[in-house]
Amino acid sequence: MGYAPIVTFPNIIKSKESTEILIIGAGLSGLYAANLLEEEGYKVRVLEADKRVGGRVLTQKGIPGYPESGGTAFGSGYARVIDTANRFGINLIDLKPVIPYFRERMLSLGGEIISKEEWPNHPSNVFPNDYRNLPPNAFFHTFLGGNNPLKAPQEWMNEDQFIHDISVHEWFIKKGFSDELVDLAYNLNITHGYTAKDVSVLMLMFVNAFAASQSRLGFQTSLVAEGGNIRIAEEMAKNLKDEILLNKEVTSIDLSNDSAKVSCSDGTSYSANRIICSLPFSVLKGISIYPKINGPQSEAIKSLKSQKINMLHLIPKTPFWEKDEMSPNMYTDELAGMIISQRQASSPEKVDSLTAWLRGPIAERLDLMDQKEAIESVIKSIERLRPSARDQLEVAAYHSWSLNPYSKGDWAYWGPGQIKEFGREISKPHLKLHFCGEHTAIANRGMEGALESGERAFFEILDVT
Ligand SMILES: Cc1cc2nc3c(=O)[nH]c(=O)nc-3n(C[C@H](O)[C@H](O)[C@H](O)COP(=O)(O)OP(=O)(O)OC[C@H]3O[C@@H](n4cnc5c(N)ncnc54)[C@H](O)[C@@H]3O)c2cc1C
């Protein structure tokens, strides 16, 4: 009796080639999702409204030292960002030698420059005794770090933490602090929110726990891509089979038919099996989606706010700070905002340029002026505080993230009560539409948060196709 021949079948490989995915936005999150999907065999097309890729990552390549106007630096725990850089052969520079210079900032309040020695006993210092040595920018996170109920960053989305979904202001007052202290410790050069009253302390607990988780990894340092962080976006874009379609501003999304369709302001339209939308909600709220999104997610799109921030890059004609023997870095309560010197890890003592970080109400005031007036006002403010800087500052670049129609601000910030209201709804797919973007990240912030969200959207597509 003979045996039937053994027939071997090839492993069945499900080809995804015919599954088209449209990605709206070529920032880090959209590009990361696009690369993961393409590797998995999907046909991917990316539409970008701007004339460049990178979104909120913007390296000023024309300025010495390549300062960043957007995503600036990252920690050693940014696993996806580091892995992506390694994969594309992008060298990462360790900024450790620059950190001591970065921390050194001249404090200026009410027009007076206050030295480090004067600060602990200065009348404007309203911090409790144990904290009087800290500069205003360090008090909040130091104090919160000792009182943070989150053991891991992602716990901010746990229901049992929603009791902390109150404003930073209310939290401070409950801890027994005065409005004066809130102004000094939080409202001055505000990083998250417009005032301590419109931002949830639970979000800041997430920010704080994320920073702590980075430090726990043992390397308290900052990294930057050689040639600028924009290279990470550019290399991800180059790696895709099809070129990114630039100048494609999506104006509407139609999910009512078998295939999903988007229309652009230039009259073109594109269809696909699924769409991933990476747009910040400040932009998405101006785009029509049919059928409409309802409930808490719709509320999130309408009401999640974006940080106001403008960046001014200045080149010093001479090292004017040598004349007044103070650090070029400043932390002020004026239009000058916060000034940080741009330095290289290889020669940290040398200053290539200065960047003014202009946030919250400062950015809002500047956005009401025309660009020339805004820049002049900031320079005048610096010159008033530092007479040695007079006529020494050359303008190299200026960028308002709020006035940019494709970002309408910077990182999303959650108002009191919003995490409870729609935190868990924000990234839920709507029919054939999926969401990514830093605002939808749960465990990571900034650039790593953007990649985390792109990865989540990728897994959602894998699950449903
Ligand atoms: C000043 C500044 C400093 C920062 N510093 C840090 C830092 O030190 N560390 C850190 O980790 N992160 C930092 N960040 C944050 C980080 O840069 C962002 O979190 C991240 O780049 C966001 O990526 P994203 O893909 O979510 O969004 P985006 O980069 O905003 O991507 C969205 C894309 O969609 C495009 N788009 C918008 N509208 C449309 C439309 N209608 N049609 C088609 N395309 C459209 C946009 O042009 C953009 O390319 C900083 C950001 C700024 C601005």
XYZ file of C-alpha atoms and ligand atoms in Angstrom:
518
model
C 0.000 0.000 0.000
C 1.507 3.264 -1.084
C 1.380 6.522 0.826
C -0.108 9.610 -0.654
C 2.649 12.102 -1.434
C 3.076 14.773 1.201
C 1.909 18.030 -0.189
C 3.466 21.080 1.407
C 1.625 24.328 1.285
C 3.440 27.616 1.585
C 2.600 29.578 4.727
C -0.372 31.663 3.941
C 0.772 35.239 3.896
C -2.061 37.677 3.927
C -1.111 40.394 1.486
C -2.123 43.831 2.652
C -1.052 45.408 -0.640
C -4.643 46.060 -1.645
C -5.568 47.654 1.690
C -5.096 51.353 1.240
C -4.530 53.549 4.246
C -4.618 57.309 4.012
C -2.703 59.230 6.629
C -3.485 62.888 7.248
C -0.443 64.811 8.459
C 3.295 64.141 8.056
C 4.356 64.969 11.613
C 6.123 62.355 13.727
C 2.956 60.423 14.624
C 1.618 60.139 11.069
C 5.020 59.228 9.639
C 5.610 56.572 12.278
C 2.210 54.966 11.617
C 2.915 55.127 7.854
C 6.255 53.326 8.213
C 4.845 50.587 10.450
C 1.909 49.984 8.108
C 4.057 49.885 4.996
C 6.383 47.349 6.600
C 3.333 45.215 7.243
C 2.436 45.319 3.533
C -0.242 47.998 3.473
C -0.435 50.565 0.701
C 0.033 53.907 2.380
C -0.515 57.454 1.179
C 0.339 60.479 3.330
C -1.254 63.895 2.767
C 0.456 66.916 4.315
C -0.958 70.466 4.233
C 2.379 72.208 4.651
C 5.175 72.446 2.104
C 7.435 70.378 4.361
C 7.231 67.314 6.602
C 7.852 67.331 10.369
C 4.905 69.359 11.724
C 5.821 70.551 15.201
C 9.428 69.473 14.690
C 11.181 72.350 12.923
C 14.965 72.662 12.855
C 16.342 76.044 11.835
C 19.007 74.749 9.460
C 20.016 78.236 8.348
C 21.091 79.299 11.859
C 24.456 78.302 13.376
C 24.068 75.344 15.736
C 20.750 74.348 14.133
C 18.429 75.515 16.921
C 15.010 73.908 17.125
C 11.797 75.958 16.841
C 9.772 72.874 17.770
C 10.546 69.497 19.388
C 13.833 70.366 21.071
C 15.370 67.496 22.977
C 14.553 64.063 24.355
C 15.537 61.730 27.152
C 17.229 58.345 27.083
C 13.841 56.733 27.693
C 12.407 57.894 24.372
C 12.719 54.315 23.100
C 10.826 54.703 19.838
C 12.514 57.990 18.899
C 15.966 56.561 19.642
C 15.206 53.318 17.822
C 13.984 55.252 14.764
C 17.118 57.426 14.760
C 19.328 54.329 15.033
C 17.464 52.599 12.278
C 18.096 55.467 9.875
C 21.712 55.946 10.944
C 21.075 59.321 12.596
C 23.718 60.071 15.184
C 22.380 61.280 18.537
C 24.277 63.926 20.441
C 24.344 63.742 24.223
C 23.799 67.253 25.574
C 25.147 66.444 29.050
C 27.990 69.016 28.825
C 25.407 71.724 28.003
C 23.045 70.990 30.916
C 24.870 73.064 33.606
C 24.754 76.090 31.254
C 21.093 75.406 30.462
C 20.159 75.439 34.160
C 21.906 78.758 34.795
C 19.328 81.552 34.250
C 19.293 85.191 35.336
C 16.062 85.817 37.191
C 14.390 89.131 36.466
C 11.208 90.264 38.243
C 9.632 93.721 38.027
C 12.586 94.989 35.989
C 15.139 93.958 38.627
C 17.777 91.298 38.030
C 17.995 89.123 41.122
C 21.152 87.109 41.720
C 21.170 83.516 42.980
C 22.611 84.755 46.272
C 19.919 87.425 46.734
C 16.990 85.178 45.807
C 16.492 83.104 49.004
C 15.898 86.289 51.044
C 14.346 88.452 48.340
C 10.904 89.984 49.170
C 9.416 88.481 45.955
C 10.357 84.992 47.129
C 7.133 83.612 48.644
C 8.216 79.973 48.664
C 8.090 77.958 51.912
C 11.372 77.885 53.853
C 12.585 74.526 52.544
C 12.206 75.683 48.954
C 13.526 79.250 49.041
C 16.743 78.317 47.274
C 14.848 77.110 44.215
C 14.357 79.407 41.234
C 10.689 80.024 40.279
C 10.853 77.625 37.306
C 11.938 74.712 39.540
C 9.529 74.992 42.483
C 6.374 73.509 40.957
C 7.828 70.242 39.663
C 10.042 69.785 42.729
C 7.052 70.196 45.035
C 4.721 68.144 42.817
C 7.366 65.408 42.549
C 7.169 64.935 46.311
C 3.358 64.860 46.217
C 2.609 63.018 42.974
C 0.070 60.212 43.473
C 0.959 58.665 40.066
C 3.495 55.868 40.309
C 3.632 55.468 36.522
C 2.786 58.085 33.862
C -0.127 56.169 32.295
C -2.006 56.111 35.631
C -3.371 59.590 34.869
C -6.096 57.809 32.877
C -7.099 55.565 35.805
C -10.537 56.369 37.130
C -9.307 56.370 40.719
C -7.017 59.306 39.874
C -9.827 61.467 38.480
C -10.227 63.099 41.919
C -7.106 65.055 40.936
C -8.728 66.382 37.763
C -8.928 69.885 39.258
C -7.112 73.040 38.227
C -3.493 73.610 39.194
C -4.721 76.750 40.968
C -7.259 74.865 43.099
C -4.639 72.233 43.934
C -2.178 74.902 45.109
C -4.830 76.656 47.207
C -5.851 73.325 48.785
C -2.205 72.807 49.733
C -2.384 76.127 51.589
C -0.493 78.312 49.113
C -1.369 81.877 48.148
C -2.310 83.349 44.762
C 1.005 85.189 44.892
C 2.846 81.884 45.042
C 0.781 80.455 42.165
C 1.718 83.460 40.037
C 5.404 83.047 40.779
C 5.599 79.253 40.596
C 3.194 78.542 37.769
C 1.856 81.515 35.827
C 5.271 83.009 35.130
C 6.413 81.754 31.688
C 3.714 79.110 31.847
C 4.549 75.814 30.139
C 1.138 74.125 30.251
C -2.011 76.230 30.023
C -2.814 79.913 29.837
C -3.134 80.299 33.602
C -3.043 77.875 36.528
C -6.851 78.029 36.445
C -7.406 76.528 32.993
C -5.211 73.426 33.240
C -5.763 70.180 35.139
C -3.173 69.283 37.768
C -3.753 65.629 36.842
C -2.218 66.373 33.463
C 0.775 67.973 35.191
C 1.021 64.873 37.392
C 1.343 62.887 34.155
C 4.023 65.308 32.880
C 5.852 65.029 36.205
C 5.583 61.215 36.339
C 6.814 60.987 32.750
C 9.868 63.124 33.574
C 10.500 61.017 36.684
C 10.250 57.795 34.678
C 12.867 59.177 32.280
C 15.219 60.013 35.153
C 14.678 56.616 36.774
C 16.313 55.115 33.702
C 19.492 56.418 35.218
C 20.792 58.733 32.542
C 19.690 62.241 33.373
C 20.517 63.723 30.067
C 19.094 65.192 26.911
C 19.624 64.031 23.374
C 19.286 65.729 20.042
C 19.691 64.400 16.489
C 22.873 65.450 14.737
C 21.831 67.845 11.975
C 18.604 68.626 13.843
C 15.584 66.647 15.022
C 13.867 67.290 11.702
C 16.092 64.580 10.238
C 14.076 61.960 12.140
C 10.927 63.067 10.314
C 12.701 63.491 6.979
C 14.238 60.006 7.080
C 10.894 58.412 7.983
C 9.328 60.265 5.043
C 12.100 59.199 2.636
C 11.721 55.579 3.680
C 8.160 55.373 2.356
C 7.578 53.898 -1.121
C 5.450 56.816 -2.297
C 6.410 60.420 -1.833
C 4.433 62.369 0.733
C 1.892 64.567 -1.027
C 2.711 68.082 0.203
C 0.486 71.190 0.050
C -2.554 68.920 0.493
C -4.734 70.626 3.054
C -7.535 68.254 3.986
C -10.820 70.125 4.461
C -13.345 67.303 4.856
C -13.588 63.599 5.646
C -16.477 61.497 4.341
C -16.997 58.071 5.913
C -20.482 57.429 4.596
C -19.548 55.099 1.706
C -17.701 51.790 1.396
C -14.417 53.563 1.040
C -13.448 56.536 3.160
C -12.775 59.758 1.304
C -11.002 63.013 2.069
C -11.206 66.251 0.114
C -8.481 68.883 -0.044
C -8.577 72.657 -0.440
C -7.045 72.373 -3.954
C -10.113 70.445 -5.184
C -8.482 66.999 -5.152
C -9.855 64.040 -3.234
C -8.481 60.666 -2.122
C -10.145 57.419 -1.105
C -8.915 54.560 1.044
C -10.092 51.642 3.136
C -9.118 53.392 6.344
C -7.896 56.825 7.382
C -5.544 57.823 10.173
C -5.843 61.455 11.214
C -2.894 62.929 13.128
C -4.130 66.521 13.299
C -4.117 68.441 16.578
C -7.714 68.978 17.690
C -7.235 72.754 17.423
C -6.962 72.125 13.650
C -9.336 69.152 13.386
C -12.233 71.154 14.826
C -12.250 73.198 11.592
C -12.588 70.118 9.375
C -15.954 68.622 8.513
C -16.406 64.932 9.284
C -19.405 63.027 7.958
C -21.171 61.188 9.620
C -20.566 63.493 12.551
C -18.705 62.461 15.676
C -20.972 62.774 18.718
C -20.662 62.640 22.481
C -17.539 63.127 24.579
C -15.148 62.692 21.642
C -16.854 65.521 19.778
C -16.597 67.642 22.927
C -12.873 66.834 23.081
C -12.299 67.946 19.489
C -14.143 71.197 20.182
C -12.618 72.050 23.526
C -9.123 70.542 24.015
C -6.783 73.535 24.016
C -3.298 73.953 22.564
C -0.408 75.693 24.269
C 0.367 79.156 22.953
C 4.058 79.454 22.202
C 6.279 81.561 19.968
C 9.983 81.063 19.370
C 12.405 83.870 18.501
C 15.952 82.977 17.458
C 18.573 85.700 17.835
C 22.244 85.791 16.922
C 24.411 87.848 19.290
C 26.851 90.094 17.403
C 29.179 90.045 20.439
C 29.190 88.052 23.701
C 27.455 90.944 25.518
C 27.024 88.835 28.661
C 30.778 89.012 29.207
C 30.364 92.768 29.799
C 27.779 92.443 32.565
C 29.221 89.105 33.723
C 25.864 87.344 33.844
C 24.593 84.260 32.053
C 23.001 85.008 28.668
C 20.076 82.814 29.797
C 17.199 84.668 31.417
C 13.916 83.931 33.141
C 11.796 87.083 33.159
C 8.291 88.321 33.876
C 8.396 90.527 30.770
C 7.877 90.100 27.039
C 11.415 88.654 26.872
C 9.985 85.471 28.443
C 12.645 82.826 28.888
C 15.934 83.104 26.987
C 18.108 80.030 26.476
C 21.493 80.005 24.775
C 22.094 77.465 22.025
C 25.331 75.552 22.631
C 27.087 72.504 21.199
C 27.983 69.511 23.361
C 31.508 69.631 21.869
C 32.099 73.281 22.902
C 29.474 74.094 25.551
C 31.104 77.365 26.615
C 30.496 78.868 23.141
C 27.085 80.414 22.377
C 25.826 79.993 18.790
C 22.480 81.744 19.179
C 19.821 82.665 21.719
C 16.232 81.425 21.709
C 13.431 83.362 23.386
C 10.661 80.997 24.538
C 7.489 83.132 24.575
C 4.569 81.286 26.118
C 0.948 81.700 27.216
C -0.193 85.328 27.667
C 3.154 86.604 26.265
C 2.597 84.668 23.016
C -0.980 85.912 22.890
C 0.120 89.550 23.216
C 2.743 89.110 20.512
C 0.249 87.428 18.165
C -1.877 90.589 18.253
C 1.039 92.589 16.818
C 2.452 92.358 13.328
C 5.570 90.210 13.197
C 8.055 93.110 13.009
C 6.507 94.842 16.004
C 6.384 91.585 17.962
C 10.074 90.872 17.375
C 11.067 94.461 18.220
C 9.044 94.358 21.437
C 10.848 91.231 22.626
C 14.266 92.667 21.754
C 13.445 95.960 23.516
C 12.435 94.010 26.597
C 15.768 92.135 26.596
C 17.723 95.381 26.037
C 15.912 97.123 28.883
C 16.864 94.370 31.293
C 20.344 93.881 29.893
C 21.756 97.220 28.653
C 24.855 95.308 27.481
C 22.632 93.601 24.859
C 21.725 96.917 23.204
C 22.125 96.688 19.390
C 23.790 93.305 19.792
C 20.911 91.068 18.708
C 20.349 90.052 15.125
C 17.034 88.404 14.258
C 17.480 84.939 12.738
C 13.964 83.404 12.821
C 10.576 83.820 14.475
C 7.762 81.289 14.641
C 4.317 81.572 16.231
C 2.829 78.099 16.628
C -0.635 79.545 17.316
C -0.660 81.540 14.102
C 0.470 78.506 12.095
C -2.784 77.274 10.497
C -1.598 73.643 10.569
C -0.820 73.473 14.271
C -2.814 76.354 15.859
C -0.686 76.067 18.964
C 1.632 73.544 20.466
C 1.043 70.591 22.819
C -2.536 69.926 23.852
C -3.413 70.775 27.430
C -6.309 69.416 29.412
C -8.583 71.723 31.359
C -9.882 70.808 34.830
C -12.491 68.030 34.501
C -11.624 67.203 30.879
C -9.588 64.072 31.630
C -12.554 62.580 33.454
C -14.973 63.784 30.786
C -13.265 62.480 27.650
C -9.770 61.173 28.466
C -10.647 57.618 27.549
C -12.729 58.570 24.498
C -10.352 60.869 22.719
C -8.619 58.346 20.469
C -11.483 55.910 19.831
C -11.878 55.095 16.104
C -14.906 56.648 14.421
C -16.131 54.258 11.686
C -13.159 53.989 9.289
C -11.355 56.928 10.870
C -8.532 56.389 13.383
C -6.683 59.005 15.406
C -3.086 59.581 16.392
C -1.016 62.580 17.495
C 0.718 63.551 20.731
C -2.615 64.618 22.257
C -3.782 60.981 22.172
C -0.724 59.517 23.926
C -1.248 57.885 27.297
C 2.176 56.914 28.615
C 4.633 59.249 26.900
C 4.886 62.930 26.123
C 6.123 65.076 23.257
C 7.944 63.371 20.435
C 7.847 59.937 22.087
C 4.126 60.447 22.752
C 3.623 61.175 19.044
C 5.310 57.883 18.095
C 3.411 55.965 20.802
C 0.160 57.233 19.295
C 1.200 56.315 15.739
C 1.975 52.814 16.953
C -1.429 52.512 18.642
C -3.212 53.581 15.446
C -1.137 51.010 13.521
C -2.279 48.223 15.863
C -5.891 49.350 15.518
C -5.643 48.999 11.730
C -4.000 45.565 12.057
C -6.878 44.466 14.269
C -9.642 45.478 11.889
C -8.240 44.657 8.435
C 8.436 74.871 20.759
C 8.263 73.389 20.936
C 9.117 72.704 21.777
C 8.973 71.338 21.958
N 9.869 70.681 22.740
C 9.806 69.341 22.854
C 10.825 68.632 23.515
O 11.812 69.208 23.972
N 10.692 67.285 23.629
C 9.636 66.606 23.105
O 9.562 65.392 23.231
N 8.662 67.265 22.437
C 8.728 68.595 22.288
N 7.780 69.279 21.576
C 6.566 68.551 21.143
C 6.757 67.692 19.883
O 7.425 68.444 18.905
C 5.363 67.293 19.403
O 4.693 66.619 20.449
C 5.357 66.343 18.202
O 6.245 66.778 17.205
C 3.923 66.278 17.675
O 3.846 65.383 16.597
P 2.414 65.016 16.004
O 2.629 64.082 14.880
O 1.511 64.601 17.084
O 1.794 66.399 15.483
P 2.281 67.389 14.335
O 3.758 67.430 14.275
O 1.576 68.666 14.566
O 1.746 66.700 12.995
C 0.519 67.005 12.391
C 0.765 67.240 10.904
O -0.484 67.493 10.257
C -0.318 68.521 9.304
N -1.634 69.115 9.041
C -2.311 70.024 9.785
N -3.491 70.332 9.225
C -3.595 69.567 8.110
C -4.610 69.410 7.119
N -5.753 70.095 7.175
N -4.385 68.548 6.116
C -3.224 67.823 6.034
N -2.234 67.944 6.941
C -2.415 68.809 7.971
C 0.650 69.476 9.987
O 1.261 70.340 9.066
C 1.616 68.491 10.635
O 2.685 68.145 9.768
C 7.922 70.629 21.322
C 7.086 71.315 20.444
C 7.258 72.676 20.231
C 6.376 73.388 19.230
